[in-house]
CSV table of N, CA and C in Angstrom, one decimal:
chain,number,residue,atom,x,y,z
A,578,GLN,N,-2.1,9.4,21.5
A,578,GLN,CA,-3.1,9.4,20.4
A,578,GLN,C,-2.5,9.3,19.1
A,579,VAL,N,-2.9,8.3,18.3
A,579,VAL,CA,-2.4,8.1,17.0
A,579,VAL,C,-3.1,9.0,16.0
A,580,HIS,N,-2.3,9.6,15.1
A,580,HIS,CA,-2.9,10.5,14.1
A,580,HIS,C,-2.5,10.0,12.7
A,581,VAL,N,-3.4,9.9,11.8
A,581,VAL,CA,-3.1,9.4,10.5
A,581,VAL,C,-3.6,10.4,9.4
A,582,VAL,N,-2.8,10.5,8.4
A,582,VAL,CA,-3.2,11.5,7.3
A,582,VAL,C,-2.9,10.8,6.0
A,583,GLU,N,-4.0,10.8,5.2
A,583,GLU,CA,-3.9,10.2,3.8
A,583,GLU,C,-3.5,11.3,2.8
A,584,SER,N,-2.9,10.8,1.7
A,584,SER,CA,-2.6,11.6,0.6
A,584,SER,C,-2.5,10.8,-0.7
A,585,GLY,N,-2.5,11.5,-1.8
A,585,GLY,CA,-2.3,10.8,-3.1
A,585,GLY,C,-3.6,10.6,-3.9
A,586,GLY,N,-4.7,11.1,-3.4
A,586,GLY,CA,-5.9,10.9,-4.2
A,586,GLY,C,-6.0,11.9,-5.4
A,587,GLY,N,-6.9,11.7,-6.3
A,587,GLY,CA,-7.1,12.6,-7.4
A,587,GLY,C,-8.0,12.1,-8.5
A,588,LEU,N,-7.9,12.7,-9.7
A,588,LEU,CA,-8.7,12.2,-10.8
A,588,LEU,C,-7.9,11.4,-11.7
A,589,VAL,N,-8.4,10.3,-12.1
A,589,VAL,CA,-7.7,9.4,-13.0
A,589,VAL,C,-8.7,8.7,-14.0
A,590,GLN,N,-8.2,8.4,-15.2
A,590,GLN,CA,-9.0,7.8,-16.2
A,590,GLN,C,-9.2,6.3,-15.9
A,591,PRO,N,-10.3,5.7,-16.4
A,591,PRO,CA,-10.5,4.3,-16.2
A,591,PRO,C,-9.3,3.5,-16.8
A,592,GLY,N,-8.8,2.5,-16.0
A,592,GLY,CA,-7.6,1.7,-16.4
A,592,GLY,C,-6.3,2.3,-15.8
A,593,GLY,N,-6.4,3.5,-15.3
A,593,GLY,CA,-5.2,4.1,-14.7
A,593,GLY,C,-4.8,3.6,-13.3
A,594,SER,N,-3.8,4.3,-12.8
A,594,SER,CA,-3.3,3.9,-11.5
A,594,SER,C,-3.1,5.1,-10.6
A,595,LEU,N,-3.2,4.9,-9.3
A,595,LEU,CA,-2.9,5.8,-8.3
A,595,LEU,C,-2.3,5.1,-7.1
A,596,ARG,N,-1.5,5.8,-6.4
A,596,ARG,CA,-0.9,5.3,-5.1
A,596,ARG,C,-1.2,6.2,-4.0
A,597,LEU,N,-2.0,5.7,-3.0
A,597,LEU,CA,-2.3,6.4,-1.8
A,597,LEU,C,-1.3,6.2,-0.7
A,598,SER,N,-1.1,7.2,0.1
A,598,SER,CA,-0.2,7.1,1.2
A,598,SER,C,-0.9,7.4,2.5
A,599,CYS,N,-0.5,6.8,3.6
A,599,CYS,CA,-1.1,7.1,4.9
A,599,CYS,C,0.1,7.2,5.9
A,600,ALA,N,0.3,8.4,6.4
A,600,ALA,CA,1.4,8.7,7.3
A,600,ALA,C,0.8,8.7,8.7
A,601,ALA,N,1.4,8.0,9.6
A,601,ALA,CA,1.0,7.9,11.0
A,601,ALA,C,2.0,8.5,12.0
A,602,SER,N,1.4,9.1,13.0
A,602,SER,CA,2.3,9.6,14.1
A,602,SER,C,1.6,9.5,15.4
A,603,GLY,N,2.4,9.6,16.5
A,603,GLY,CA,1.9,9.6,17.8
A,603,GLY,C,1.7,8.3,18.5
A,604,GLY,N,2.2,7.2,17.9
A,604,GLY,CA,2.0,5.9,18.5
A,604,GLY,C,3.1,5.0,17.9
A,605,THR,N,3.0,3.7,18.3
A,605,THR,CA,3.9,2.7,17.9
A,605,THR,C,3.3,2.1,16.6
A,606,PHE,N,3.6,2.7,15.5
A,606,PHE,CA,3.1,2.3,14.2
A,606,PHE,C,3.2,0.8,13.9
A,607,SER,N,4.4,0.3,14.2
A,607,SER,CA,4.7,-1.1,13.9
A,607,SER,C,3.9,-2.1,14.7
A,608,ALA,N,3.1,-1.6,15.7
A,608,ALA,CA,2.3,-2.5,16.5
A,608,ALA,C,0.9,-2.6,16.0
A,609,TYR,N,0.6,-1.8,15.0
A,609,TYR,CA,-0.8,-1.7,14.5
A,609,TYR,C,-1.1,-2.5,13.2
A,610,VAL,N,-2.2,-3.1,13.2
A,610,VAL,CA,-2.8,-3.5,11.9
A,610,VAL,C,-3.3,-2.2,11.2
A,611,MET,N,-3.0,-2.1,9.9
A,611,MET,CA,-3.4,-0.9,9.2
A,611,MET,C,-4.3,-1.4,8.0
A,612,ALA,N,-5.3,-0.5,7.7
A,612,ALA,CA,-6.2,-0.9,6.6
A,612,ALA,C,-6.7,0.3,5.9
A,613,TRP,N,-7.2,0.0,4.7
A,613,TRP,CA,-7.9,1.1,3.9
A,613,TRP,C,-9.4,0.7,3.7
A,614,PHE,N,-10.2,1.7,3.9
A,614,PHE,CA,-11.6,1.6,3.6
A,614,PHE,C,-12.0,2.6,2.6
A,615,ARG,N,-13.2,2.5,2.0
A,615,ARG,CA,-13.6,3.5,1.1
A,615,ARG,C,-15.1,3.8,1.2
A,616,GLN,N,-15.5,5.0,0.9
A,616,GLN,CA,-17.0,5.3,1.0
A,616,GLN,C,-17.4,6.1,-0.2
A,617,ALA,N,-18.3,5.5,-1.0
A,617,ALA,CA,-18.8,6.2,-2.2
A,617,ALA,C,-20.0,7.0,-1.7
A,618,PRO,N,-20.4,8.0,-2.5
A,618,PRO,CA,-21.6,8.9,-2.1
A,618,PRO,C,-22.8,8.0,-1.9
A,619,GLY,N,-23.5,8.3,-0.8
A,619,GLY,CA,-24.7,7.6,-0.4
A,619,GLY,C,-24.6,6.1,0.0
A,620,LYS,N,-23.3,5.7,0.2
A,620,LYS,CA,-23.1,4.3,0.6
A,620,LYS,C,-22.3,4.2,1.9
A,621,GLU,N,-22.3,3.0,2.4
A,621,GLU,CA,-21.5,2.8,3.7
A,621,GLU,C,-20.0,2.7,3.4
A,622,ARG,N,-19.3,2.9,4.5
A,622,ARG,CA,-17.8,2.8,4.4
A,622,ARG,C,-17.5,1.3,4.3
A,623,ASP,N,-16.8,0.9,3.3
A,623,ASP,CA,-16.5,-0.5,3.1
A,623,ASP,C,-15.0,-0.8,3.2
A,624,PHE,N,-14.7,-2.0,3.6
A,624,PHE,CA,-13.3,-2.5,3.7
A,624,PHE,C,-12.7,-2.7,2.4
A,625,VAL,N,-11.4,-2.3,2.2
A,625,VAL,CA,-10.7,-2.5,1.0
A,625,VAL,C,-9.6,-3.5,1.2
A,626,ARG,N,-8.6,-3.2,2.0
A,626,ARG,CA,-7.5,-4.0,2.3
A,626,ARG,C,-6.9,-3.8,3.6
A,627,ALA,N,-6.3,-4.8,4.2
A,627,ALA,CA,-5.6,-4.6,5.5
A,627,ALA,C,-4.2,-5.3,5.5
A,628,ILE,N,-3.4,-4.9,6.4
A,628,ILE,CA,-2.0,-5.5,6.4
A,628,ILE,C,-1.6,-5.6,7.9
A,629,SER,N,-0.9,-6.7,8.2
A,629,SER,CA,-0.4,-7.0,9.5
A,629,SER,C,0.7,-6.1,9.9
A,630,TRP,N,1.1,-6.1,11.2
A,630,TRP,CA,2.1,-5.2,11.6
A,630,TRP,C,3.4,-5.5,10.9
A,631,SER,N,3.7,-6.7,10.6
A,631,SER,CA,5.0,-7.0,9.9
A,631,SER,C,4.9,-6.9,8.4
A,632,GLY,N,3.7,-6.8,7.9
A,632,GLY,CA,3.6,-6.7,6.4
A,632,GLY,C,3.5,-8.1,5.8
A,633,SER,N,3.6,-9.2,6.6
A,633,SER,CA,3.6,-10.5,6.0
A,633,SER,C,2.3,-11.1,5.7
A,634,SER,N,1.2,-10.5,6.2
A,634,SER,CA,-0.1,-11.0,6.0
A,634,SER,C,-1.0,-9.8,5.5
A,635,THR,N,-1.9,-10.1,4.5
A,635,THR,CA,-2.8,-9.1,4.1
A,635,THR,C,-4.2,-9.7,3.9
A,636,ASN,N,-5.2,-8.8,3.8
A,636,ASN,CA,-6.5,-9.2,3.6
A,636,ASN,C,-7.1,-8.3,2.5
A,637,TYR,N,-8.1,-8.7,1.8
A,637,TYR,CA,-8.7,-7.9,0.7
A,637,TYR,C,-10.1,-8.1,0.5
A,638,ALA,N,-10.8,-7.1,-0.1
A,638,ALA,CA,-12.1,-7.2,-0.5
A,638,ALA,C,-12.1,-7.9,-1.9
A,639,ASP,N,-13.1,-8.7,-2.2
A,639,ASP,CA,-13.2,-9.3,-3.5
A,639,ASP,C,-13.2,-8.3,-4.7
A,640,SER,N,-13.8,-7.2,-4.4
A,640,SER,CA,-13.9,-6.2,-5.5
A,640,SER,C,-12.6,-5.6,-6.0
A,641,VAL,N,-11.5,-5.7,-5.2
A,641,VAL,CA,-10.2,-5.2,-5.5
A,641,VAL,C,-9.2,-6.3,-5.7
A,642,LYS,N,-9.6,-7.5,-5.7
A,642,LYS,CA,-8.6,-8.6,-5.8
A,642,LYS,C,-7.9,-8.5,-7.1
A,643,GLY,N,-6.5,-8.6,-7.1
A,643,GLY,CA,-5.7,-8.5,-8.3
A,643,GLY,C,-5.5,-7.2,-8.8
A,644,ARG,N,-6.1,-6.1,-8.2
A,644,ARG,CA,-5.9,-4.8,-8.7
A,644,ARG,C,-5.2,-3.8,-7.7
A,645,PHE,N,-5.6,-4.0,-6.4
A,645,PHE,CA,-5.1,-3.1,-5.3
A,645,PHE,C,-4.1,-3.9,-4.5
A,646,THR,N,-3.0,-3.2,-4.2
A,646,THR,CA,-1.9,-3.8,-3.3
A,646,THR,C,-1.6,-2.9,-2.1
A,647,ILE,N,-1.6,-3.5,-1.0
A,647,ILE,CA,-1.3,-2.8,0.3
A,647,ILE,C,0.1,-3.1,0.7
A,648,SER,N,0.8,-2.2,1.2
A,648,SER,CA,2.2,-2.4,1.7
A,648,SER,C,2.4,-1.4,2.8
A,649,ARG,N,3.5,-1.6,3.6
A,649,ARG,CA,3.8,-0.6,4.7
A,649,ARG,C,5.3,-0.5,4.8
A,650,ASP,N,5.7,0.6,5.3
A,650,ASP,CA,7.2,0.9,5.7
A,650,ASP,C,7.2,1.3,7.1
A,651,ASN,N,7.5,0.4,8.0
A,651,ASN,CA,7.5,0.7,9.4
A,651,ASN,C,8.5,1.8,9.8
A,652,ALA,N,9.6,1.8,9.1
A,652,ALA,CA,10.7,2.8,9.4
A,652,ALA,C,10.2,4.2,9.1
A,653,GLU,N,9.2,4.3,8.1
A,653,GLU,CA,8.7,5.6,7.7
A,653,GLU,C,7.3,5.8,8.3
A,654,ASN,N,6.8,4.9,9.1
A,654,ASN,CA,5.4,5.0,9.7
A,654,ASN,C,4.4,5.3,8.6
A,655,THR,N,4.5,4.6,7.5
A,655,THR,CA,3.6,4.8,6.4
A,655,THR,C,3.0,3.5,5.8
A,656,VAL,N,1.8,3.6,5.4
A,656,VAL,CA,1.2,2.5,4.7
A,656,VAL,C,0.7,3.0,3.3
A,657,TYR,N,0.8,2.1,2.3
A,657,TYR,CA,0.4,2.5,1.0
A,657,TYR,C,-0.7,1.7,0.4
A,658,LEU,N,-1.4,2.2,-0.6
A,658,LEU,CA,-2.4,1.5,-1.3
A,658,LEU,C,-2.1,1.8,-2.8
A,659,GLN,N,-1.5,0.8,-3.5
A,659,GLN,CA,-1.3,0.9,-4.9
A,659,GLN,C,-2.6,0.4,-5.6
A,660,MET,N,-3.1,1.3,-6.4
A,660,MET,CA,-4.4,0.9,-7.1
A,660,MET,C,-4.2,0.9,-8.6
A,661,ASP,N,-4.3,-0.2,-9.2
A,661,ASP,CA,-4.1,-0.4,-10.7
A,661,ASP,C,-5.4,-0.8,-11.3
A,662,GLY,N,-5.6,-0.6,-12.6
A,662,GLY,CA,-6.8,-1.0,-13.3
A,662,GLY,C,-8.0,-0.4,-12.7
A,663,LEU,N,-7.9,0.9,-12.4
A,663,LEU,CA,-9.0,1.6,-11.8
A,663,LEU,C,-10.3,1.6,-12.6
A,664,LYS,N,-11.4,1.5,-12.0
A,664,LYS,CA,-12.7,1.5,-12.6
A,664,LYS,C,-13.6,2.6,-12.1
A,665,PRO,N,-14.6,3.1,-12.8
A,665,PRO,CA,-15.4,4.2,-12.3
A,665,PRO,C,-16.1,3.8,-10.9
A,666,GLU,N,-16.4,2.5,-10.7
A,666,GLU,CA,-17.0,2.1,-9.4
A,666,GLU,C,-16.0,2.2,-8.3
A,667,ASP,N,-14.7,2.5,-8.5
A,667,ASP,CA,-13.7,2.7,-7.5
A,667,ASP,C,-13.8,4.1,-6.9
A,668,THR,N,-14.6,4.9,-7.6
A,668,THR,CA,-14.7,6.3,-7.1
A,668,THR,C,-15.2,6.4,-5.7
A,669,ALA,N,-14.5,7.0,-4.8
A,669,ALA,CA,-14.9,7.1,-3.4
A,669,ALA,C,-13.9,7.9,-2.6
A,670,VAL,N,-14.3,8.2,-1.4
A,670,VAL,CA,-13.3,8.8,-0.4
A,670,VAL,C,-12.6,7.6,0.2
A,671,TYR,N,-11.3,7.6,0.2
A,671,TYR,CA,-10.5,6.5,0.7
A,671,TYR,C,-10.0,6.9,2.1
A,672,TYR,N,-10.2,6.0,3.1
A,672,TYR,CA,-9.8,6.3,4.5
A,672,TYR,C,-8.7,5.3,4.9
A,673,CYS,N,-7.8,5.8,5.6
A,673,CYS,CA,-6.8,4.9,6.3
A,673,CYS,C,-7.2,4.7,7.7
A,674,ALA,N,-7.0,3.5,8.2
A,674,ALA,CA,-7.4,3.2,9.6
A,674,ALA,C,-6.4,2.3,10.3
A,675,GLY,N,-6.3,2.4,11.6
A,675,GLY,CA,-5.4,1.5,12.3
A,675,GLY,C,-6.0,0.9,13.6
A,676,ARG,N,-5.6,-0.2,14.0
A,676,ARG,CA,-6.1,-0.9,15.2
A,676,ARG,C,-5.0,-1.6,15.9
A,677,ARG,N,-5.1,-1.7,17.2
A,677,ARG,CA,-4.3,-2.5,18.0
A,677,ARG,C,-4.7,-4.0,17.8
A,678,GLY,N,-3.8,-4.9,18.1
A,678,GLY,CA,-4.1,-6.3,17.9
A,678,GLY,C,-3.5,-6.8,16.6
A,679,THR,N,-3.9,-8.1,16.3
A,679,THR,CA,-3.3,-8.8,15.2
A,679,THR,C,-4.3,-9.2,14.1
A,680,ALA,N,-5.6,-9.2,14.4
A,680,ALA,CA,-6.5,-9.7,13.5
A,680,ALA,C,-6.7,-8.7,12.3
A,681,LEU,N,-6.7,-9.3,11.1
A,681,LEU,CA,-6.9,-8.5,9.9
A,681,LEU,C,-8.4,-8.4,9.6
A,682,THR,N,-9.1,-7.8,10.6
A,682,THR,CA,-10.5,-7.7,10.5
A,682,THR,C,-11.0,-6.8,9.4
A,683,THR,N,-12.2,-7.1,8.8
A,683,THR,CA,-12.8,-6.2,7.9
A,683,THR,C,-13.9,-5.3,8.5
A,684,ARG,N,-14.1,-5.4,9.8
A,684,ARG,CA,-15.1,-4.7,10.5
A,684,ARG,C,-14.7,-3.2,10.8
A,685,ARG,N,-15.4,-2.3,10.3
A,685,ARG,CA,-15.1,-0.9,10.5
A,685,ARG,C,-15.0,-0.5,12.0
A,686,SER,N,-15.9,-1.1,12.8
A,686,SER,CA,-15.9,-0.8,14.2
A,686,SER,C,-14.7,-1.2,15.0
A,687,ALA,N,-13.9,-2.1,14.4
A,687,ALA,CA,-12.8,-2.7,15.1
A,687,ALA,C,-11.6,-1.8,15.0
A,688,TYR,N,-11.6,-0.8,14.2
A,688,TYR,CA,-10.5,0.1,14.0
A,688,TYR,C,-10.6,1.4,14.9
A,689,ASP,N,-9.4,1.7,15.5
A,689,ASP,CA,-9.4,2.7,16.6
A,689,ASP,C,-9.1,4.1,16.0
A,690,TYR,N,-8.3,4.1,14.9
A,690,TYR,CA,-7.8,5.4,14.4
A,690,TYR,C,-8.1,5.6,13.0
A,691,TRP,N,-8.6,6.8,12.6
A,691,TRP,CA,-9.0,7.1,11.3
A,691,TRP,C,-8.4,8.4,10.8
A,692,GLY,N,-8.1,8.4,9.5
A,692,GLY,CA,-7.8,9.7,8.9
A,692,GLY,C,-9.0,10.4,8.3
A,693,GLN,N,-8.8,11.6,7.7
A,693,GLN,CA,-9.9,12.4,7.2
A,693,GLN,C,-10.3,12.0,5.8
A,694,GLY,N,-9.5,11.2,5.1
A,694,GLY,CA,-9.9,10.6,3.8
A,694,GLY,C,-9.3,11.4,2.7
A,695,THR,N,-9.1,10.8,1.5
A,695,THR,CA,-8.7,11.4,0.3
A,695,THR,C,-9.6,10.9,-0.8
A,696,GLN,N,-9.9,11.9,-1.7
A,696,GLN,CA,-10.9,11.6,-2.7
A,696,GLN,C,-10.2,11.0,-3.9
A,697,VAL,N,-10.8,9.9,-4.4
A,697,VAL,CA,-10.3,9.2,-5.7
A,697,VAL,C,-11.5,9.3,-6.6
A,698,THR,N,-11.3,9.8,-7.8
A,698,THR,CA,-12.3,9.9,-8.8
A,698,THR,C,-11.8,9.2,-10.1
A,699,VAL,N,-12.6,8.2,-10.6
A,699,VAL,CA,-12.2,7.5,-11.8
A,699,VAL,C,-13.2,7.9,-12.9
A,700,SER,N,-12.8,8.6,-13.8
A,700,SER,CA,-13.7,9.1,-14.9
A,700,SER,C,-12.9,9.5,-16.1
A,701,SER,N,-13.6,9.4,-17.3
A,701,SER,CA,-13.0,9.8,-18.5
A,701,SER,C,-13.4,11.2,-18.9
């Protein structure tokens, strides 16, 4: 059973940056597509970014294009989300997720493993 734990959330002013981390254990991390989703209060959990097992391919939501970068370190079993140019509408709980296979799908139901989430609040 794969276990993932997010960290790095917090309060940041508009225009600021945060780096989220997701540490995985209990499985073959390098075999999984990893992704970040987010859920704002009263809204559905939405796709943010995904990365292939090798890190050579990524996918992103239009809302974060040019601002959020996903990366992974397979030696450390960790995936990162670098968030720059943060906006108040980026405020949400951010979740790390993993799935077997190779498709960089945006579908929430396609992901097998989920963390508990980390809160990101963008406010002045």
